Short mmCIF file of C-alpha atoms (C1' of nucleotides) in Angstrom, two decimals:
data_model
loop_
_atom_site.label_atom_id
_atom_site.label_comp_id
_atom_site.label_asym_id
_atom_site.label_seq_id
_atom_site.Cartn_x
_atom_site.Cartn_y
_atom_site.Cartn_z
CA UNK A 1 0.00 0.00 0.00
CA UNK A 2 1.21 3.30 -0.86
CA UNK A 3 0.07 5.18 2.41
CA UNK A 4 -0.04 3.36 5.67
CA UNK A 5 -3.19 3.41 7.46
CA UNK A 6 -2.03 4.65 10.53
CA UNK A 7 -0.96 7.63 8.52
CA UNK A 8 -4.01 7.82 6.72
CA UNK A 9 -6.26 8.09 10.26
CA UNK A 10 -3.84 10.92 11.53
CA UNK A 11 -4.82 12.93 8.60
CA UNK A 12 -8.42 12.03 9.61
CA UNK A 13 -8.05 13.57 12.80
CA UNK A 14 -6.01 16.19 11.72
CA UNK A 15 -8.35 17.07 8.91
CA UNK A 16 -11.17 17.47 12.26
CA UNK A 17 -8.33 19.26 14.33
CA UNK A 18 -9.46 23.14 13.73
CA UNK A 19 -11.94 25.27 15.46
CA UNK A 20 -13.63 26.15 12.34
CA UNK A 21 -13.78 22.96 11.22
CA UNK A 22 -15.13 21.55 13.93
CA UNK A 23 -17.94 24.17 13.97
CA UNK A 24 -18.78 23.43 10.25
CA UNK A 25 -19.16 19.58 11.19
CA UNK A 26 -21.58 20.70 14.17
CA UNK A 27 -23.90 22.77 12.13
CA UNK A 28 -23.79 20.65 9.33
CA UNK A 29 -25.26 17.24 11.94
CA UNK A 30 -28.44 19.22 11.25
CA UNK A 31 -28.32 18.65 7.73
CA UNK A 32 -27.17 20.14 4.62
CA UNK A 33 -26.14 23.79 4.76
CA UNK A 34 -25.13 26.86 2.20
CA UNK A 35 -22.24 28.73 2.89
CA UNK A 36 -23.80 31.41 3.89
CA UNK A 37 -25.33 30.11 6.39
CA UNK A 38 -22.42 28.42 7.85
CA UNK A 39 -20.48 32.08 7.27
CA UNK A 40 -23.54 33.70 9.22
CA UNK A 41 -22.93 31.93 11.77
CA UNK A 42 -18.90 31.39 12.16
CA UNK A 43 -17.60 34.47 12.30
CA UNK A 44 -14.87 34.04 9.98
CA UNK A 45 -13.56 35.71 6.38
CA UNK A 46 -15.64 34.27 3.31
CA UNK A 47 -12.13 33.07 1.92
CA UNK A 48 -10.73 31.92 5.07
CA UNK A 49 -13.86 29.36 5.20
CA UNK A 50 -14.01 28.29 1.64
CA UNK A 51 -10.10 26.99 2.59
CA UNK A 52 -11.35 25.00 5.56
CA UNK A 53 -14.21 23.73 3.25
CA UNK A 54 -12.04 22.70 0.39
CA UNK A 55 -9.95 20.77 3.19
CA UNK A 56 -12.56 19.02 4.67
CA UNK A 57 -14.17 18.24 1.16
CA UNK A 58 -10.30 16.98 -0.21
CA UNK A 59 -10.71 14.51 2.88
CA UNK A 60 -14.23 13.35 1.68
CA UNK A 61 -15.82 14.21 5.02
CA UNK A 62 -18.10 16.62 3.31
CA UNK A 63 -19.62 17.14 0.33
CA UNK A 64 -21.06 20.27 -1.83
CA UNK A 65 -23.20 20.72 -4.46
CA UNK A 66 -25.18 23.56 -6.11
CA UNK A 67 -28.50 24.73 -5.33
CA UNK A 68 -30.19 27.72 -6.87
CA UNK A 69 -27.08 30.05 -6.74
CA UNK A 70 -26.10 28.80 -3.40
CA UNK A 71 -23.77 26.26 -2.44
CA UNK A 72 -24.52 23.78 -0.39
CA UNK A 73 -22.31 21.44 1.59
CA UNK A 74 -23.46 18.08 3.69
CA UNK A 75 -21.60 15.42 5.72
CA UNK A 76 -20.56 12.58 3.36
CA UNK A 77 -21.79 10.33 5.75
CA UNK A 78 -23.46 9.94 9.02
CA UNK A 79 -20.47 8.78 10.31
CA UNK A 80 -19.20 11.89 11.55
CA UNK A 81 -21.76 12.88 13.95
CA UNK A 82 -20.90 9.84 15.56
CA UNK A 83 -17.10 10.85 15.39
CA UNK A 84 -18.00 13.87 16.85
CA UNK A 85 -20.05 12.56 19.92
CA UNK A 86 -17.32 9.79 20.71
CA UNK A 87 -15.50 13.07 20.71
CA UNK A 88 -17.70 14.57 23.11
CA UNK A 89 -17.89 12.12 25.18
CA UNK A 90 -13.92 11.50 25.87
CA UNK A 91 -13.69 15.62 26.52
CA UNK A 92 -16.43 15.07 29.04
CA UNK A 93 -14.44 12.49 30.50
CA UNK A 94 -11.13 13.65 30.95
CA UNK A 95 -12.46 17.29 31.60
CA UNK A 96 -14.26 15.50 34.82
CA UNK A 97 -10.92 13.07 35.72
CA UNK A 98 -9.50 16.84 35.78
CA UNK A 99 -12.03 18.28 37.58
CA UNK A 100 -11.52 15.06 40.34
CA UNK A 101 -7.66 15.11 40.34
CA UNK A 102 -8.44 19.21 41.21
CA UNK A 103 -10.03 18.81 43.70
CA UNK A 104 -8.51 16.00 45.64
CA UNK A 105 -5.69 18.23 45.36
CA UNK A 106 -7.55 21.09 46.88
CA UNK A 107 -8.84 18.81 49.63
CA UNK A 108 -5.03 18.08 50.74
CA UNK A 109 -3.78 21.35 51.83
CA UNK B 1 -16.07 29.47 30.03
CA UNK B 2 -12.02 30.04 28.90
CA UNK B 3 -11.98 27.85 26.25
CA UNK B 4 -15.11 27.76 23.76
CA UNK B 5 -15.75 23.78 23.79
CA UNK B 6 -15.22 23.83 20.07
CA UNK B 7 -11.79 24.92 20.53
CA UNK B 8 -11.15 21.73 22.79
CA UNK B 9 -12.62 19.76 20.36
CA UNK B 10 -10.33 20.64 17.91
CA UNK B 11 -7.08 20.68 20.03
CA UNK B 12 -8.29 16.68 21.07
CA UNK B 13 -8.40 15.94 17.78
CA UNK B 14 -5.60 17.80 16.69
CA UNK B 15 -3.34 15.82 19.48
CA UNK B 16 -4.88 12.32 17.62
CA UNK B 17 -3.72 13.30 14.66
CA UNK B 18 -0.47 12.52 14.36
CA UNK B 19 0.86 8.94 12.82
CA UNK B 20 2.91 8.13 15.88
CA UNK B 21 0.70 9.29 18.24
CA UNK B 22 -1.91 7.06 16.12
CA UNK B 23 0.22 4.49 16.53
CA UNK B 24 0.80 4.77 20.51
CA UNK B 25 -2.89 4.35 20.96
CA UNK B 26 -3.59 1.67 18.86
CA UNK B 27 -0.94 -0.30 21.41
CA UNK B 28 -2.47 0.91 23.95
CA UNK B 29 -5.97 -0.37 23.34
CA UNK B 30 -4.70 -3.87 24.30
CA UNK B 31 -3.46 -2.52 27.77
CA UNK B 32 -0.96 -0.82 29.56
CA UNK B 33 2.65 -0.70 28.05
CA UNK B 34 6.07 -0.12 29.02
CA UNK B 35 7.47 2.94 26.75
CA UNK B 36 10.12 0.18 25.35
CA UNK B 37 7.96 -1.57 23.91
CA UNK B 38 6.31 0.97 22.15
CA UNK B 39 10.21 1.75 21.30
CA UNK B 40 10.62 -1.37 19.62
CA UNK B 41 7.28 -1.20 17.50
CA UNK B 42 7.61 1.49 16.64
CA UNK B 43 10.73 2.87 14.81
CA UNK B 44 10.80 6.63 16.14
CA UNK B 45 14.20 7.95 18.42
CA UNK B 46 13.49 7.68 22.01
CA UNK B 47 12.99 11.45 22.37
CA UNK B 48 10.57 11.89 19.69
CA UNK B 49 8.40 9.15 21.49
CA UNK B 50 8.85 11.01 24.61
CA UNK B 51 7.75 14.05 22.93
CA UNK B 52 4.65 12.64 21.46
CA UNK B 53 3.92 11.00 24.82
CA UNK B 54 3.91 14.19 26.67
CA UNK B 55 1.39 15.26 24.45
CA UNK B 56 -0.91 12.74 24.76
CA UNK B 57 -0.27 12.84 28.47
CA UNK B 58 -0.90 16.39 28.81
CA UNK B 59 -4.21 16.27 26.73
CA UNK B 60 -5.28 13.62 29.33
CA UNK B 61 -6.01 10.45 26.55
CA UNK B 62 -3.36 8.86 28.19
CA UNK B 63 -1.71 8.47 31.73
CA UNK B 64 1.77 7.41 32.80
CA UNK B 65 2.89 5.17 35.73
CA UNK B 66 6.13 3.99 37.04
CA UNK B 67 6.49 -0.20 37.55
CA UNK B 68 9.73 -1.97 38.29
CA UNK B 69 11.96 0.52 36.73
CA UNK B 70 10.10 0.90 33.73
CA UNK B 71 7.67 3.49 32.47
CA UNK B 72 4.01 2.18 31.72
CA UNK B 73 1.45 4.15 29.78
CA UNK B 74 -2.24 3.21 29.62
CA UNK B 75 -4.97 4.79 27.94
CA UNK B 76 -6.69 7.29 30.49
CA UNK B 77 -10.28 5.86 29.45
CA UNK B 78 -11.73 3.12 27.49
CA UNK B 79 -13.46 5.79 25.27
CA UNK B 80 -10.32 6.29 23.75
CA UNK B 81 -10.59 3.01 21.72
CA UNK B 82 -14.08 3.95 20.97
CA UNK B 83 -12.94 7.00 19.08
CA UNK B 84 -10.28 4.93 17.44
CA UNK B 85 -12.82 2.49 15.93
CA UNK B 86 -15.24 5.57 15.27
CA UNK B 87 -12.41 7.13 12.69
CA UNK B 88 -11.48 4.01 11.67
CA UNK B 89 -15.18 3.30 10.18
CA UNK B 90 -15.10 6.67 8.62
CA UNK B 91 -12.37 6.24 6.92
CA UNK B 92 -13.42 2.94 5.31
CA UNK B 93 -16.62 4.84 4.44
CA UNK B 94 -14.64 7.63 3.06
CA UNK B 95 -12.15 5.17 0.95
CA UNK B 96 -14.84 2.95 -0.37
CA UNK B 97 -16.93 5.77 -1.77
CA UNK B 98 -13.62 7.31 -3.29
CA UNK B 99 -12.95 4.09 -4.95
CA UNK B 100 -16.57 3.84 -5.96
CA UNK B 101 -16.41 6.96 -7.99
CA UNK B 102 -12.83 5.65 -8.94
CA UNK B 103 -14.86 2.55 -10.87
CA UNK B 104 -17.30 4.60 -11.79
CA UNK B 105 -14.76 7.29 -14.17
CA UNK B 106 -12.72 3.87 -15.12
CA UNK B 107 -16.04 2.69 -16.47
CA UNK B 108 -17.26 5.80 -18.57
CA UNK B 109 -13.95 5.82 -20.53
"C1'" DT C 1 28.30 6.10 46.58
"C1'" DG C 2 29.02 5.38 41.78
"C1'" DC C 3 27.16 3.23 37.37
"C1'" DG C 4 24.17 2.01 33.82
"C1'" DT C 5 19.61 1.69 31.91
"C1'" DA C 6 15.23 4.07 30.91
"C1'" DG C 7 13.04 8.15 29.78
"C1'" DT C 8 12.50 13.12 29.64
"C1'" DT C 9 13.33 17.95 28.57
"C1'" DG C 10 15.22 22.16 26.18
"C1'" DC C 11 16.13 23.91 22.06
"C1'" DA C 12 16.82 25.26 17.24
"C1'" DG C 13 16.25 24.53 12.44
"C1'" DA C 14 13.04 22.28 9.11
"C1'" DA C 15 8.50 21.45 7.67
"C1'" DT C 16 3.59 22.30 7.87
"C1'" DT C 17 -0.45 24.81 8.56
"C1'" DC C 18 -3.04 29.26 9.04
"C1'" DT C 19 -4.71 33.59 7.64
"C1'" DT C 20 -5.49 37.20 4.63
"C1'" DC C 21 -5.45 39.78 0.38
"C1'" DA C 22 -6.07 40.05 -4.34
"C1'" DA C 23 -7.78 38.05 -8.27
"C1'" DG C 24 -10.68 34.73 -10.51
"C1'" DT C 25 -14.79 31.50 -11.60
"C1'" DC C 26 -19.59 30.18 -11.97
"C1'" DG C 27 -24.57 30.99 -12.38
"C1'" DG C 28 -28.33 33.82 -12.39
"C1'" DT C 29 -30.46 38.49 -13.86
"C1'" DT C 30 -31.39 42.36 -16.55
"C1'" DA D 1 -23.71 40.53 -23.46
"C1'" DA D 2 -22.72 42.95 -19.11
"C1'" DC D 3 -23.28 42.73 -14.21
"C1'" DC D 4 -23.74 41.09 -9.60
"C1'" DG D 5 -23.71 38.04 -5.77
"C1'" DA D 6 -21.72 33.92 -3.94
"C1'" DC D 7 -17.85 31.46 -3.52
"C1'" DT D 8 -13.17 29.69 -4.69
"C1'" DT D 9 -8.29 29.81 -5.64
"C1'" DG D 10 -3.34 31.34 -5.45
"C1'" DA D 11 0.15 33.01 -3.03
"C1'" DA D 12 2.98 34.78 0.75
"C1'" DG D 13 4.11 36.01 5.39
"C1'" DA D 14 2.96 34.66 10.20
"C1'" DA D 15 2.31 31.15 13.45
"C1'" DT D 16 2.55 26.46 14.88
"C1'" DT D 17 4.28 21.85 14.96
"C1'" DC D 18 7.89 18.35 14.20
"C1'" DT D 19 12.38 16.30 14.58
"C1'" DG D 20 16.80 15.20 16.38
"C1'" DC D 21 20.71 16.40 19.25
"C1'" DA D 22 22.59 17.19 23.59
"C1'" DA D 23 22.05 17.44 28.28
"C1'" DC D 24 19.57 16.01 32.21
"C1'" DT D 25 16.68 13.32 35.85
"C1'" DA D 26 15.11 9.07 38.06
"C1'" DC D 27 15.76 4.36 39.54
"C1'" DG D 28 17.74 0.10 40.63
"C1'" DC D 29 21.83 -2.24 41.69
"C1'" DA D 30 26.73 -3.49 42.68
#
DNA sequence: TGCGTAGTTGCAGAATTCTTCAAGTCGGTT
DNA sequence: AACCGACTTGAAGAATTCTGCAACTACGCA
């Protein structure tokens, strides 16, 4: 094989590793999206989110296709959302094993 | 809040995305493991193991102990592997549709 | 106490990724 | 055809991450 697959799941989560990003994949669990929507909500320069697009497009994580003069862009699969809550879930956790560790900490002195 | 949840989001997946990192974890989802072994399997110099350790350690996916003179790390929660096998179904999703459309455009021509 | 093995840390140059600006494309509309 | 809105692309400097070397700490043991 020409890439290993270790280093083809690092890109994966690399490719999911950006604030925007991230945000684009939340709003878009609701179902497809235009741009401007997503840019109406983001808070973020029209060209600086069409490069975080074309990234997560390049990985085939989303998709986009054209809809009466707007562009719309979907998750390729439903896969992602549940990315994105096993996600969730381990920041819960290790937020809360933080959170413990505190305040035993605080407890001792 | 200091840090918009998004933002962790992305730096968590940001930390998995890295092939030796990658690597480290998959390891680890069959238990704890003295650093040497994950030296031997994985063909990195000691310090940039070390390096990508710290990382992990300090984004809390995994912890670090000390037994009989060697260094153990262990996956701070099971969750961890459940993330693992999340991306790992996307990405089979992702390659089989890519080589869908590859059979499709070999079969138009 | 002194040594050797096991890991870690600090750092600097190399490589990658981010952000923004300017310019360009693609479809509708008039 | 000319124009406009909605995006996209290219490119470059800024910021971040990666890698490897050298030095250092922590243990266990003679």
């Amino acid at each position: 094989m020409s890439v290993p697959l270790y280093q083809a799941k690092a890109e994966m989560f690399r490719t999911l590793g950006h604030p925007v990003r991230i945000r684009v994949l939340e709003l878009l669990q609701a179902g497809p999206r235009p741009v401007r929507d997503l840019l109406a909500e983001i808070d973020v320069e029209p060209s600086n989110l069409s490069q975080q697009l074309a990234l997560l497009r390049r990985a085939g994580i989303v998709v986009s296709f054209r809809q009466g003069g707007l562009v719309m862009y979907a998750l390729s699969t439903p896969a992602v959302a549940d990315l994105l809550a096993a996600g969730r879930r381990i920041l819960g956790e290790v937020l809360t094993d933080r959170d413990g560790l505190l305040a035993e900490l605080k407890a001792r002195d």
